[in-house]
Short mmCIF file of C-alpha atoms in Angstrom, two decimals:
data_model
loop_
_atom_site.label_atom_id
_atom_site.label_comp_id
_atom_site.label_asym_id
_atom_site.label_seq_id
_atom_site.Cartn_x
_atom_site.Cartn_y
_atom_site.Cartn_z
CA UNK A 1437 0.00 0.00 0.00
CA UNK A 1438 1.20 3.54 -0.67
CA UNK A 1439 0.37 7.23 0.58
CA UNK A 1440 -2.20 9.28 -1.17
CA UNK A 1441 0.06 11.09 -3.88
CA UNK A 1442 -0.78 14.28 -2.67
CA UNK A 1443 1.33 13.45 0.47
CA UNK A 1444 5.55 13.19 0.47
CA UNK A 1445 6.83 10.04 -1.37
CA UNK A 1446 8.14 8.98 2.38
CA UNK A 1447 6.94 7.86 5.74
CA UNK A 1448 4.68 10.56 7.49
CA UNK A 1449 6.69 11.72 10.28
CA UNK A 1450 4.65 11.69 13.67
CA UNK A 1451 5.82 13.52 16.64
CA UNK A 1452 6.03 12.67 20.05
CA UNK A 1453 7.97 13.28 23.36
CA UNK A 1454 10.53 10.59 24.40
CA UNK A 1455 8.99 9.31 27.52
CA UNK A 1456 7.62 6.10 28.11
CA UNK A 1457 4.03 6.35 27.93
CA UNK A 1458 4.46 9.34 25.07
CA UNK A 1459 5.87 6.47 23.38
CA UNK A 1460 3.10 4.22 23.82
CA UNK A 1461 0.48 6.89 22.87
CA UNK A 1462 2.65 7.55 19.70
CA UNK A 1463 2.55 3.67 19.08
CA UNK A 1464 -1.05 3.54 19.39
CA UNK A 1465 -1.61 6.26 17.06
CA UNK A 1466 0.31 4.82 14.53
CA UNK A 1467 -1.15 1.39 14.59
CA UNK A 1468 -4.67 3.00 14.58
CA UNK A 1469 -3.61 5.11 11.34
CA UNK A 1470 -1.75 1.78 9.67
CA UNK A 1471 -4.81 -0.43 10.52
CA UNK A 1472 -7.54 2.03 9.40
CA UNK A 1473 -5.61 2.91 6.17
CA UNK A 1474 -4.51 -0.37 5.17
CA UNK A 1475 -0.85 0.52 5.57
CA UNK A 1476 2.67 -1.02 6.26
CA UNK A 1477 4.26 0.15 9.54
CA UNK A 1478 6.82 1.68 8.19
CA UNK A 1479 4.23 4.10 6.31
CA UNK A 1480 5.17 6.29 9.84
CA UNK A 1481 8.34 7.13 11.30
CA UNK A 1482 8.42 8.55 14.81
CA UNK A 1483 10.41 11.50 15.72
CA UNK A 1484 11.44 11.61 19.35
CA UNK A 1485 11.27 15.61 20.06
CA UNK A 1486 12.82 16.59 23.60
CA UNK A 1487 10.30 19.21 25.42
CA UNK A 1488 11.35 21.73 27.63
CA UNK A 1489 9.17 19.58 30.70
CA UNK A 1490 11.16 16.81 30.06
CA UNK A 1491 14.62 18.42 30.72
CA UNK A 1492 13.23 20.91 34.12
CA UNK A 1493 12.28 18.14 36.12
CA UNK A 1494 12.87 20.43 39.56
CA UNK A 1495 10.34 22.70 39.56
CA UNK A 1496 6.67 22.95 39.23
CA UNK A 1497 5.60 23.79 35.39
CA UNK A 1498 3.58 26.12 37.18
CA UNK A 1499 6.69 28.31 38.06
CA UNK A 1500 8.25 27.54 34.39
CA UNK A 1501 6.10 28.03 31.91
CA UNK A 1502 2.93 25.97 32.28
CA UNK A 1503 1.65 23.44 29.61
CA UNK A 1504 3.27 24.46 26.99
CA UNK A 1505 6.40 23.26 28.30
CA UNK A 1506 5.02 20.15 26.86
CA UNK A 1507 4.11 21.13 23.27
CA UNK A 1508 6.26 24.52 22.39
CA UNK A 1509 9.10 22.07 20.47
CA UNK A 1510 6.39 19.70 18.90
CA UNK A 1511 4.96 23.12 17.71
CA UNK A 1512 7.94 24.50 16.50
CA UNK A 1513 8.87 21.42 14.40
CA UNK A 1514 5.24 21.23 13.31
CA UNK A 1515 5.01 24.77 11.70
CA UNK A 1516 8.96 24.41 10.45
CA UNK A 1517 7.49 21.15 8.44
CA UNK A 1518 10.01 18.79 10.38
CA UNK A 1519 7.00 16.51 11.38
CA UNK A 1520 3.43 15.81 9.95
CA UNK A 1521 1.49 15.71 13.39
CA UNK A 1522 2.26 14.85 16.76
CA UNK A 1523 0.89 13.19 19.66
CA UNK A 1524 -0.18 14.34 23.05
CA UNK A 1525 -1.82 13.66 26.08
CA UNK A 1526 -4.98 16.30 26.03
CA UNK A 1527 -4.95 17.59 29.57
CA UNK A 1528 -1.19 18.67 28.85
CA UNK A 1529 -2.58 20.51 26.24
CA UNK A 1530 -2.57 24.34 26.94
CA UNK A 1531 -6.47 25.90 26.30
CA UNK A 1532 -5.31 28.38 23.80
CA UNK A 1533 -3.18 26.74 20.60
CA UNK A 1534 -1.61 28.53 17.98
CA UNK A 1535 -3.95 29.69 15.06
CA UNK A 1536 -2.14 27.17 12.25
CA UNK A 1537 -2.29 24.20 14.26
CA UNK A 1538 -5.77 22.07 14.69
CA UNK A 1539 -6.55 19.40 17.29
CA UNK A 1540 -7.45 16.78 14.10
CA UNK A 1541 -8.12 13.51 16.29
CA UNK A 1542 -8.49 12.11 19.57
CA UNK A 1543 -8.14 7.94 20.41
CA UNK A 1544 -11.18 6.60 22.22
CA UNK A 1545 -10.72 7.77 26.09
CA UNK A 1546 -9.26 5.64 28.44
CA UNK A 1547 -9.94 5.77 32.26
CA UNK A 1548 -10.38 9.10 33.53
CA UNK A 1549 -9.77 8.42 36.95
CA UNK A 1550 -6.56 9.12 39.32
CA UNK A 1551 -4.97 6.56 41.09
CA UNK A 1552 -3.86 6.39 44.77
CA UNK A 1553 -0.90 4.50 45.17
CA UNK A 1554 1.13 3.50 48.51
CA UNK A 1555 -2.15 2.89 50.17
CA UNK A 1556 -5.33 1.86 49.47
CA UNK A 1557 -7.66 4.99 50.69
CA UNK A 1558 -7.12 8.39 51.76
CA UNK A 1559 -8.46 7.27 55.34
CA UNK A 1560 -5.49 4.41 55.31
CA UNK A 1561 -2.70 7.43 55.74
CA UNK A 1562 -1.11 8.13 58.40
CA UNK A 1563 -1.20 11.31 60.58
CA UNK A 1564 0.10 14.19 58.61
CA UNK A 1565 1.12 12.33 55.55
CA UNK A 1566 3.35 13.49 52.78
CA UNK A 1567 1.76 13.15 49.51
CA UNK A 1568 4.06 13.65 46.36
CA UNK A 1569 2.80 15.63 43.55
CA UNK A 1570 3.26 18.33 40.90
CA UNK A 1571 -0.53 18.94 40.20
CA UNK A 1572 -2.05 21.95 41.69
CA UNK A 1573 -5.25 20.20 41.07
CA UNK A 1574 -4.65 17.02 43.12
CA UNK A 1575 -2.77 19.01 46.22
CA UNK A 1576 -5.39 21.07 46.43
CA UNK A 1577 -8.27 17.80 45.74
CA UNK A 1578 -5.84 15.99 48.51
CA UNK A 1579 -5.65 18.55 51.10
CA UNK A 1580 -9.36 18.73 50.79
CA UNK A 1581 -9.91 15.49 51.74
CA UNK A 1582 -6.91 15.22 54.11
CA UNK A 1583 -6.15 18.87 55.65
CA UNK A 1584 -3.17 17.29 57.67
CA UNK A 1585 -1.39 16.81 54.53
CA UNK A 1586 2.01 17.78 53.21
CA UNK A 1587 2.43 17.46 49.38
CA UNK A 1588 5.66 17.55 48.15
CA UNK A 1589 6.97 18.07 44.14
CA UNK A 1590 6.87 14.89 42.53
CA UNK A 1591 8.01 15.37 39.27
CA UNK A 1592 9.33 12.88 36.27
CA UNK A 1593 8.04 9.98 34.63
CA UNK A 1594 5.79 7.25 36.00
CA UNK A 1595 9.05 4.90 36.87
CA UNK A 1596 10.50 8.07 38.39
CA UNK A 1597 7.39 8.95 40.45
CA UNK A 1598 6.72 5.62 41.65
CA UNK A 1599 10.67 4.95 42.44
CA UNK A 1600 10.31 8.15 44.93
CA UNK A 1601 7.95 6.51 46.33
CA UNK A 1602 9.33 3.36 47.01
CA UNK A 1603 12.53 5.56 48.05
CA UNK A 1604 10.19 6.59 50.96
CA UNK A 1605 10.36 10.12 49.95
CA UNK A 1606 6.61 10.18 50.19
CA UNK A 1607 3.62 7.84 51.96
CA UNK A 1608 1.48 7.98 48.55
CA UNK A 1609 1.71 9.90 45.73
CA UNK A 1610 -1.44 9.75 42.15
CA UNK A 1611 -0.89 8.78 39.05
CA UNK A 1612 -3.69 8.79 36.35
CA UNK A 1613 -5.33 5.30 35.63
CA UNK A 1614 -5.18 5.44 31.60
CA UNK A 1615 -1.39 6.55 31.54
CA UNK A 1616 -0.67 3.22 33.66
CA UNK A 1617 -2.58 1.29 32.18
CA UNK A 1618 -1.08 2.41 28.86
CA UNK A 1619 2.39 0.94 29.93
CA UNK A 1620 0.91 -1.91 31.44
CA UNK A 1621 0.86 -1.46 34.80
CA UNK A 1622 -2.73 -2.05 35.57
CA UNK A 1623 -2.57 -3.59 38.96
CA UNK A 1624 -0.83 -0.34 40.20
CA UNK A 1625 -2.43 1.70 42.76
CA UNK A 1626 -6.29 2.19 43.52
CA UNK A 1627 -9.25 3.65 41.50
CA UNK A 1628 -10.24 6.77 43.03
CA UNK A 1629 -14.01 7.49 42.24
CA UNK A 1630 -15.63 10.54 40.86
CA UNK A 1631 -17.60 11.57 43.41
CA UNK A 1632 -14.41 11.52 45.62
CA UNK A 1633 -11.60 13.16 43.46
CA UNK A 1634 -12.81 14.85 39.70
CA UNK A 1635 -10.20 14.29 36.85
CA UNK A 1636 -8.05 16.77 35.05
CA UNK A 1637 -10.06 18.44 32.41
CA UNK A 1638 -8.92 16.00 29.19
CA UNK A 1639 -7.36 13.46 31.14
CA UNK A 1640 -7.31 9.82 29.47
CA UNK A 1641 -7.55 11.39 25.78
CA UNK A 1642 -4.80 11.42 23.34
CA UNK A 1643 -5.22 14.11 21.18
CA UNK A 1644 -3.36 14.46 17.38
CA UNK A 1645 -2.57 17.73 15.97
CA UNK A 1646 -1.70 18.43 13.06
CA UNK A 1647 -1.14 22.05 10.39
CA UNK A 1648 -4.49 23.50 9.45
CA UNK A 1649 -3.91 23.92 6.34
CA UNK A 1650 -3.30 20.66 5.58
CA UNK A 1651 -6.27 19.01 4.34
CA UNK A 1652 -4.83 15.45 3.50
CA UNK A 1653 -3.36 15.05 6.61
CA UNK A 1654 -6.41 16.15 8.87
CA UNK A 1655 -8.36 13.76 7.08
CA UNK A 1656 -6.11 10.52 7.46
CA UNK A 1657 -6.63 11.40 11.13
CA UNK A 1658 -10.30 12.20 11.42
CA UNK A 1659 -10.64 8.69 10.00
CA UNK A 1660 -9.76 7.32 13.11
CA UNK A 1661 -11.12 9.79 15.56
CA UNK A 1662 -13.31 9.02 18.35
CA UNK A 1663 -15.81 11.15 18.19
CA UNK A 1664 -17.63 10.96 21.38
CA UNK A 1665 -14.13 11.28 23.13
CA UNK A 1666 -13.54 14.70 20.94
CA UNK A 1667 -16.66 15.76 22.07
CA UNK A 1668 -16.70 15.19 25.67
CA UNK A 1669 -12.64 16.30 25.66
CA UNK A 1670 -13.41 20.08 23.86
CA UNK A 1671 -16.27 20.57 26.35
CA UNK A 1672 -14.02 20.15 29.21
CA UNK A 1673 -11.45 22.25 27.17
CA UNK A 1674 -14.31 25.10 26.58
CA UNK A 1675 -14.62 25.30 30.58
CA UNK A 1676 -11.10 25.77 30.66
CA UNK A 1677 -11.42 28.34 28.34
CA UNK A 1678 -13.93 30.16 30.78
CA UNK A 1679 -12.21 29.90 33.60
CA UNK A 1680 -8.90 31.14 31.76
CA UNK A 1681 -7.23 28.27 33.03
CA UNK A 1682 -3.58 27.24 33.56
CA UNK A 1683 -2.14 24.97 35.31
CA UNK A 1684 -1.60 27.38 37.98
CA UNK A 1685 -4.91 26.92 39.00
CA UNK A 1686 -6.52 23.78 40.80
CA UNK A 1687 -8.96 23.13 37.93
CA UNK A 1688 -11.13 19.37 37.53
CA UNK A 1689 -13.64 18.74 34.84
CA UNK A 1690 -15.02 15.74 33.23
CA UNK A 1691 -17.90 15.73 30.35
CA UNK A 1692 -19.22 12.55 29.93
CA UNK A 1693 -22.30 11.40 26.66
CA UNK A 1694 -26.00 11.75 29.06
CA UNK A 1695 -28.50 10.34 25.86
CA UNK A 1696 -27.02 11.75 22.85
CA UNK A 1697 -25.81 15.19 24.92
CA UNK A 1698 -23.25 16.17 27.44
CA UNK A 1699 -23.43 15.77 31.41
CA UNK A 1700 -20.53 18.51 32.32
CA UNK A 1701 -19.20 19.12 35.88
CA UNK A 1702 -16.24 21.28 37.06
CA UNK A 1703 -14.78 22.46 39.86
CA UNK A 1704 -11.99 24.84 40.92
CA UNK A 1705 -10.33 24.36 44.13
CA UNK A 1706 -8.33 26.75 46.66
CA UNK A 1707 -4.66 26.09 46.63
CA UNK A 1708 -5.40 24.21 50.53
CA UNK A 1709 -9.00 22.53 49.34
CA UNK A 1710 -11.10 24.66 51.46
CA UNK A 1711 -12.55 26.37 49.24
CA UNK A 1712 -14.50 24.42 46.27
CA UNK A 1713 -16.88 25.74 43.84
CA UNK A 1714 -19.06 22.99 41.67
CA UNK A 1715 -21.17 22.81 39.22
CA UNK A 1716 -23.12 20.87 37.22
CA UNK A 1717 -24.71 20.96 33.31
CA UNK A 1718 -26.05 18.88 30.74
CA UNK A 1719 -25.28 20.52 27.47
CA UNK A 1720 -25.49 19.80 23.36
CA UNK A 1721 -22.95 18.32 21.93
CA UNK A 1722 -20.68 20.88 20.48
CA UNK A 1723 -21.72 23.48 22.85
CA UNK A 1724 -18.84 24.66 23.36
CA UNK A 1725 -20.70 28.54 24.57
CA UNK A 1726 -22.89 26.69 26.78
CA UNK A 1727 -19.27 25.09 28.41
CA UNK A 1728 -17.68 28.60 28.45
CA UNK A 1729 -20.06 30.02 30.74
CA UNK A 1730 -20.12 26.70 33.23
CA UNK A 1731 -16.39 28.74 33.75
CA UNK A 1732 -17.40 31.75 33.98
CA UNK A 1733 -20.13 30.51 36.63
CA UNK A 1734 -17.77 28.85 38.49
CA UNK A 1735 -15.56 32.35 38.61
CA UNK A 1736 -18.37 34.54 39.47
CA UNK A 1737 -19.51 31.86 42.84
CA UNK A 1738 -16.02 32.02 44.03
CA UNK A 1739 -14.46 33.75 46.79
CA UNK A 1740 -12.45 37.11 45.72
CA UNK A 1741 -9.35 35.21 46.64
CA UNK A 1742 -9.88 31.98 44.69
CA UNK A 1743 -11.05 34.21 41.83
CA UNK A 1744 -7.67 36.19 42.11
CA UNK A 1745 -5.84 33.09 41.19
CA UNK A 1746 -7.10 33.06 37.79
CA UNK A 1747 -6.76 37.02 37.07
CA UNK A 1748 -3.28 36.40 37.91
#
C-alpha cells in the first residue's frame, strides 16, 4: 500500500515526546492510522522531540512556563514542516493553541480516573502524611480530603514517580489510571471514584494535531477519531477556556455522553482545598458557549481570593 500522492513520497513523520508512555500513545496512534488505512508500519516514522518539561524536572511547570512546556518544540517542528502531526496527552494541552495548528483527532478515552498508590484509601494514611505531587489540582483535591497533609513536588516519569515513592520520599503519591494502564501497569495503585476526586479536564484522551492547512493530513486522522471522546474532551477544554485556566490553577472537569448530549461538571479548588466551587450541566454536543459560561459561573460563585488566582 502507498500514501495518497498528494502526500511526500516517504513515511509521514509523527511527533512525540521521548517518555515512556508518550511512546506508547505515539505507538497507538500509529497502529490505529496503519490499521484504518490499510498501511505497512513503516508508512510512519516517529520522531522523538525533547520538550522543555522533560529536561526541568525540579520545579513545578507552574513556576516555568505551564503546559506548553510540553508542546512549544512539537509546535515548532510542526510549523517548520520537520513533522506531519504529533501526539499528546490532552490535559497537557494548553487551552489556547496557535492559530495554524488544529486538534485533528483524539483515540477513544481511556480511564479518567486518578490513582492512589502506597495505600489503598485516603483514610489508610497516616497522621500528617506526605503526599508527592506536581498537580495543583490534586494538592489542592488531597488537602481537601486530608487537611493534615504535606504534598511535596513529585516530578518525572511514571518509573521516576513511583521509584520516589518506594525511596520513601513520600507515603502515597497519584498517578492517572489510563497513563498506567497504557504501559501496562494495571494492577498499580487504587481507582479513586468521581464523586471523591474529579479528573483533570482531558485526562485519558490522546489528542493528534496536526497544520491547518493541511487538508490530506487532517483527514487521514479524522478517519480514526473518536468522536464521542472529541466531544466530551473540547467541552471540558471550553470550561477551561472560561475559567482562563492554567495549570496554575486547581482546575477538575469531566464531560461525559448523558442520551445523545453532554453531562458537564467542574470544579476549581483553593490552593489548601477549602474552598470548592461545583457545578453541574447537561449541554449539546458541540456546545462549546454553553461550556464557556459553566467557567465563567464557576468564577463569578467564588471567593475574591480563589477568583484572584485566575486574574493572575
Amino acid at each position: 500500500m502507498t500514501l495518497p500522492s498528494s502526500l511526500p513520497g516517504r513515511p509521514l513523520r509523527l511527533g512525540t515526546r521521548g517518555s515512556p508512555l508518550a511512546l506508547a500513545q505515539a505507538r497507538m496512534t500509529a497502529e490505529a492510522l496503519c490499521a484504518r488505512h490499510g498501511w505497512e508500519s513503516a508508512m510512519i516514522e516517529t520522531v522523538v522531540v525533547q520538550t522543555s518539561g522533560d529536561r526541568i524536572q525540579d520545579r513545578a511547570l507552574a513556576e516555568i512556563g505551564g503546559k506548553a512546556l510540553w508542546t512549544k518544540e512539537l509546535d515548532r517542528a510542526l510549523l517548520a514542516g520537520e513533522i506531519d502531526f504529533a501526539v499528546h496527552s490532552m490535559k497537557d494541552v494548553e487551552t489556547l493553541r496557535p492559530d495554524a495548528i488544529r486538534i485533528a483527532a483524539m483515540l477513544p478515552r481511556a480511564d479518567v480516573r486518578d490513582r492512589l498508590v502506597g495505600v489503598d484509601s485516603f483514610a489508610a494514611l497516616p497522621e500528617r502524611p506526605v503526599v508527592g505531587s506536581s498537580s495543583p489540582r490534586r494538592a489542592a483535591q488531597v488537602k481537601r480530603l486530608r487537611p493534615d497533609a504535606k504534598v511535596i513536588l513529585f516530578r518525572g516519569n511514571v518509573a521516576t514517580r513511583l521509584a520516589k515513592l518506594a525511596a520513601g520520599e513520600a507515603h502515597a503519591t497519584l498517578l492517572a489510571a489510563a497513563g498506567l494502564d497504557r504501559l501496562g501497569q494495571h494492577d498499580v495503585g487504587t481507582a479513586i471514584p468521581l464523586d471523591v476526586m474529579l479528573p483533570a479536564p482531558s485526562q485519558g484522551a490522546v489528542g493528534i494535531e496536526t497544520l491547518g492547512d493541511n487538508g490530506e493530513m487532517l483527514a487521514l486522522l479524522a478517519a480514526i477519531s473518536a468522536a464521542d471522546t472529541y466531544d466530551c474532551v473540547m467541552a471540558e477544554r471550553a470550561v477551561l477556556k472560561g475559567l482562563g485556566g492554567t495549570c496554575h490553577s486547581p482546575i477538575a472537569a469531566l464531560a461525559q455522553l448523558d442520551s445523545g448530549a453532554i453531562a458537564l461538571r467542574a470544579e476549581i479548588l483553593s490552593p489548601d482545598g477549602r474552598e470548592v466551587v461545583r457545578e453541574e450541566r447537561v449541554i449539546a454536543r458541540g456546545a462549546s458557549a454553553d461550556a464557556e459560561d459553566l467557567g465563567r459561573s464557576l468564577l463569578e460563585r467564588a471567593s475574591p481570593e480563589l477568583r484572584a488566582l485566575f486574574e493572575a
